[in-house]
Amino acid sequence: MATETTPPTDTDNEASFAETALKLGGKSDDEARRTGAIDKADDQVESLFAPQYQTVNSPAHRAVWERGVPVELFASVDPETPADIRKVMDDSLAVVRRHRDAKTVLDDKGKITEEVMQELAAVGYWGLLVDKEHGGSGTPFASFAPFITEMAMLDPTIAGLASVHGCIGAVDPVRTFGTDEQKQRFLPDLGNGNRLSAFALTEPCAGSDLTALRTTAVLEGDEFVVNGEKLFITNVVPGRTIGLVCLVENKPAVLIVDLPKKENANFQLRKYGLWALKHTYNQGIIFNDFRVPKENLLTPTKGDGLTIAYHGLNLGRVSLCANAAGTMRIMLASMIPWANFRVTYSAAIAKRELVQRRMGEMAGLIVACDALTAWCAGLIDQGYRGEMECVIAKIFGSEAQKHAAIELFMKTHGGRSFLHGHLLGDNVHEYLAPCIYEGEGEMLAMAFFKSLVKDHGKTYFEPVGKVLAAHGIKKPNPFNPAHAWALKGVALPYLKWLVGRKLLPTAKSELPAMSGELRSYAEFACTNMQKMSVEISDTMMKFQLSLADRQCRMAELSQRCQDLITMLCTSLYGSRHPDEIVRQAAEVMCEQFQQKYTGRRHSNRYYKKVTQLGGAIADGAFKSIAGLDPDEILMPYEQASTAEQADSPEHVGGRAN
Ligand SMILES: Cc1cc2nc3c(=O)[nH]c(=O)nc-3n(C[C@H](O)[C@H](O)[C@H](O)COP(=O)(O)OP(=O)(O)OC[C@H]3O[C@@H](n4cnc5c(N)ncnc54)[C@H](O)[C@@H]3O)c2cc1C
């Protein structure tokens, strides 16, 4: 995080933009206050970053609101991982590979064994994000994130746990917000794996709505007394250390809590059956007068517990995208042998366009996830807050994985997808759950949109709203002289902005040297991002204070903007990549974005490109999945001879049962 921050202001006690807008729009005080609390937490996270790294100066924001997209901010570079850190990574991969080959990753309950967790601790896996001073390896995030992809190619759950522990668990909160004393007390044990950690935010009454938290910590002497219940907490078992988000004096706060080695009257785990994350623990926690030393409270210089939670979630969201890139590689690697084995109507399905298209599209999704991971992780290391960018990575990664699993992987495997022991059948909930955890996608899409419009709204619309409220004008009419007079001072800056945007030609965005096709996609993304500023502003103008209720429109605009940004990142990533297959996959992905944006039908050229790509992948051309162990083919059978197959009737359609 950047150290130079904006000077403290009195904004802590001021109503936030969202609160003001909702109140002016006639929402109840309670709804305005709750939404305002989230908005204020967001402002406080913002103030932790140097101005040049805050949201208004972030690539996503600038691409829409500035004249000309700052394309260089969307490029990524391959990280240079120091040799000592690479060794920790290679050793960690070796531990998991060895246990996987020996079939000893899971215990008899189907959970990752304690041996695996401890062997990973011994080679430094849990200390990757702990700084060197406290015994970790201080891995730059740009190296950590793609490593999550590597680990996910072996075991997505173990990869996910590195993020639970390092990003959203206790490591990031302590290293970022802890005092020196707290760092010295907690980080060494978190780094060497003596204490693994979890993140405890969600409650039965508070998931999407974080203002509904009820768990409290009340100071009594030298200890906080905690009461309340947490739900859905990944990686929690007795003896873990958790980042507990709770209310202290009615404000969200984070306590670092060392859970006892055994449940007792004050601390209990609530067990339930959960389909997702089945190879690790996910449980509820019930605190009943549970005591925590008062020195365990994290006290950020600005903001509160939500400030701390949001910081870690940013990192977690990029890791989630990186994990999806690894998980989809496993799917793709398992599609190939099956597609080459399965013969229908005398030909392997790998030779059929429909199946080739699926493999080509899967490669496109993988490359886009790689691109977003590299881009976001690089921004975080540079010191950007990156909230909007990390949200894009999270939404895209989770949706890509869901789409890949259901539309591309499941369909290719037919009925076998549903057999016990099949990758899809056994893991379908794993593939879907990322759409929900660390923030459900559509809720995050709205958060993205709010971040995108906040500054524009504050600059141009908030003053108008205040004047309207002061004059009791419900529906402003520019032809009403009284309205025009009241608004003249505050509406002028907006009109100036609008006229400038509408009349001046779209500013040209400077692209680096790129191959022809990817260049045209990058240009498309830039041009349309620039056009979105007026479209978004018109929408704000149209709905004014009721915009907060137009969720469907906000979600639609948000998604389109996210798609354009992903398209730009993917085109730049593909263009700098030496592998021709990666470039083609980037082209396929960009073409899909363009088609989605314009609503045009795909061209024959696209189908040719994507099916040729899929065909090449079926022949083993996608290097980044080479060496991955495919899932075994279930219900194998003797292949009929070519002569027998030739006798069978050829049908265009599939069999209808
Ligand atoms: C496998 C798994 C692992 C998890 N791990 C953790 C963990 O380690 N730590 C932790 O703290 N939490 C964890 N969670 C919890 C997770 O973060 C929450 O489930 C998630 O944030 C959504 O909250 P919720 O389930 O309470 O949904 P709800 O708040 O009940 O919302 C349900 C849906 O309603 C809609 N909705 C809600 N509010 C609005 C609104 N204002 N406008 C429009 N639509 C709305 C949205 O579509 C939303 O997704 C985990 C969850 C799962 C499934």
PDB file of N, CA, C and O in Angstrom, residues 174 177-188 294-299:
ATOM      1  N   VAL A 174      -3.140  -8.132   9.554  1.00  0.00           N
ATOM      2  CA  VAL A 174      -2.085  -7.818  10.535  1.00  0.00           C
ATOM      3  C   VAL A 174      -0.925  -7.091   9.855  1.00  0.00           C
ATOM      4  O   VAL A 174      -0.430  -6.081  10.354  1.00  0.00           O
ATOM      5  N   PHE A 177      -2.447  -3.528   8.785  1.00  0.00           N
ATOM      6  CA  PHE A 177      -3.054  -2.614   9.760  1.00  0.00           C
ATOM      7  C   PHE A 177      -2.541  -2.816  11.182  1.00  0.00           C
ATOM      8  O   PHE A 177      -2.923  -2.068  12.079  1.00  0.00           O
ATOM      9  N   GLY A 178      -1.711  -3.839  11.399  1.00  0.00           N
ATOM     10  CA  GLY A 178      -1.249  -4.121  12.756  1.00  0.00           C
ATOM     11  C   GLY A 178      -0.175  -3.139  13.209  1.00  0.00           C
ATOM     12  O   GLY A 178       0.531  -2.538  12.397  1.00  0.00           O
ATOM     13  N   THR A 179      -0.051  -2.986  14.535  1.00  0.00           N
ATOM     14  CA  THR A 179       1.075  -2.213  15.079  1.00  0.00           C
ATOM     15  C   THR A 179       2.321  -3.098  14.998  1.00  0.00           C
ATOM     16  O   THR A 179       2.211  -4.318  14.767  1.00  0.00           O
ATOM     17  N   ASP A 180       3.492  -2.514  15.247  1.00  0.00           N
ATOM     18  CA  ASP A 180       4.718  -3.332  15.229  1.00  0.00           C
ATOM     19  C   ASP A 180       4.601  -4.483  16.217  1.00  0.00           C
ATOM     20  O   ASP A 180       4.990  -5.614  15.930  1.00  0.00           O
ATOM     21  N   GLU A 181       4.039  -4.166  17.371  1.00  0.00           N
ATOM     22  CA  GLU A 181       3.910  -5.208  18.407  1.00  0.00           C
ATOM     23  C   GLU A 181       2.993  -6.332  17.922  1.00  0.00           C
ATOM     24  O   GLU A 181       3.297  -7.513  18.084  1.00  0.00           O
ATOM     25  N   GLN A 182       1.889  -5.962  17.291  1.00  0.00           N
ATOM     26  CA  GLN A 182       0.954  -6.991  16.796  1.00  0.00           C
ATOM     27  C   GLN A 182       1.601  -7.815  15.688  1.00  0.00           C
ATOM     28  O   GLN A 182       1.438  -9.033  15.626  1.00  0.00           O
ATOM     29  N   LYS A 183       2.362  -7.137  14.832  1.00  0.00           N
ATOM     30  CA  LYS A 183       3.032  -7.876  13.751  1.00  0.00           C
ATOM     31  C   LYS A 183       3.992  -8.901  14.345  1.00  0.00           C
ATOM     32  O   LYS A 183       4.049 -10.048  13.906  1.00  0.00           O
ATOM     33  N   GLN A 184       4.759  -8.437  15.347  1.00  0.00           N
ATOM     34  CA  GLN A 184       5.737  -9.364  15.944  1.00  0.00           C
ATOM     35  C   GLN A 184       5.043 -10.514  16.660  1.00  0.00           C
ATOM     36  O   GLN A 184       5.529 -11.634  16.690  1.00  0.00           O
ATOM     37  N   ARG A 185       3.899 -10.231  17.218  1.00  0.00           N
ATOM     38  CA  ARG A 185       3.199 -11.264  17.989  1.00  0.00           C
ATOM     39  C   ARG A 185       2.520 -12.284  17.070  1.00  0.00           C
ATOM     40  O   ARG A 185       2.520 -13.474  17.346  1.00  0.00           O
ATOM     41  N   PHE A 186       1.946 -11.817  15.964  1.00  0.00           N
ATOM     42  CA  PHE A 186       1.134 -12.744  15.160  1.00  0.00           C
ATOM     43  C   PHE A 186       1.842 -13.294  13.915  1.00  0.00           C
ATOM     44  O   PHE A 186       1.647 -14.447  13.547  1.00  0.00           O
ATOM     45  N   LEU A 187       2.605 -12.429  13.238  1.00  0.00           N
ATOM     46  CA  LEU A 187       3.047 -12.836  11.897  1.00  0.00           C
ATOM     47  C   LEU A 187       3.984 -14.052  11.874  1.00  0.00           C
ATOM     48  O   LEU A 187       3.845 -14.910  10.993  1.00  0.00           O
ATOM     49  N   PRO A 188       4.938 -14.169  12.811  1.00  0.00           N
ATOM     50  CA  PRO A 188       5.815 -15.348  12.711  1.00  0.00           C
ATOM     51  C   PRO A 188       5.034 -16.669  12.730  1.00  0.00           C
ATOM     52  O   PRO A 188       5.281 -17.551  11.903  1.00  0.00           O
ATOM     53  N   LYS A 294      -7.365  -7.333  24.873  1.00  0.00           N
ATOM     54  CA  LYS A 294      -7.701  -6.076  24.189  1.00  0.00           C
ATOM     55  C   LYS A 294      -6.611  -5.666  23.193  1.00  0.00           C
ATOM     56  O   LYS A 294      -6.869  -4.932  22.246  1.00  0.00           O
ATOM     57  N   GLU A 295      -5.382  -6.196  23.388  1.00  0.00           N
ATOM     58  CA  GLU A 295      -4.290  -5.859  22.453  1.00  0.00           C
ATOM     59  C   GLU A 295      -4.513  -6.478  21.074  1.00  0.00           C
ATOM     60  O   GLU A 295      -3.755  -6.212  20.147  1.00  0.00           O
ATOM     61  N   ASN A 296      -5.527  -7.319  20.948  1.00  0.00           N
ATOM     62  CA  ASN A 296      -5.748  -7.981  19.651  1.00  0.00           C
ATOM     63  C   ASN A 296      -6.640  -7.175  18.710  1.00  0.00           C
ATOM     64  O   ASN A 296      -6.946  -7.622  17.607  1.00  0.00           O
ATOM     65  N   LEU A 297      -7.049  -6.004  19.155  1.00  0.00           N
ATOM     66  CA  LEU A 297      -7.876  -5.159  18.284  1.00  0.00           C
ATOM     67  C   LEU A 297      -6.979  -4.440  17.279  1.00  0.00           C
ATOM     68  O   LEU A 297      -5.987  -3.811  17.665  1.00  0.00           O
ATOM     69  N   LEU A 298      -7.320  -4.551  16.002  1.00  0.00           N
ATOM     70  CA  LEU A 298      -6.574  -3.794  14.990  1.00  0.00           C
ATOM     71  C   LEU A 298      -7.154  -2.387  14.928  1.00  0.00           C
ATOM     72  O   LEU A 298      -8.378  -2.215  14.914  1.00  0.00           O
ATOM     73  N   THR A 299      -6.266  -1.409  14.885  1.00  0.00           N
ATOM     74  CA  THR A 299      -6.751  -0.024  14.892  1.00  0.00           C
ATOM     75  C   THR A 299      -6.173   0.721  13.694  1.00  0.00           C
ATOM     76  O   THR A 299      -5.089   1.307  13.780  1.00  0.00           O
TER      77      THR A 299
END
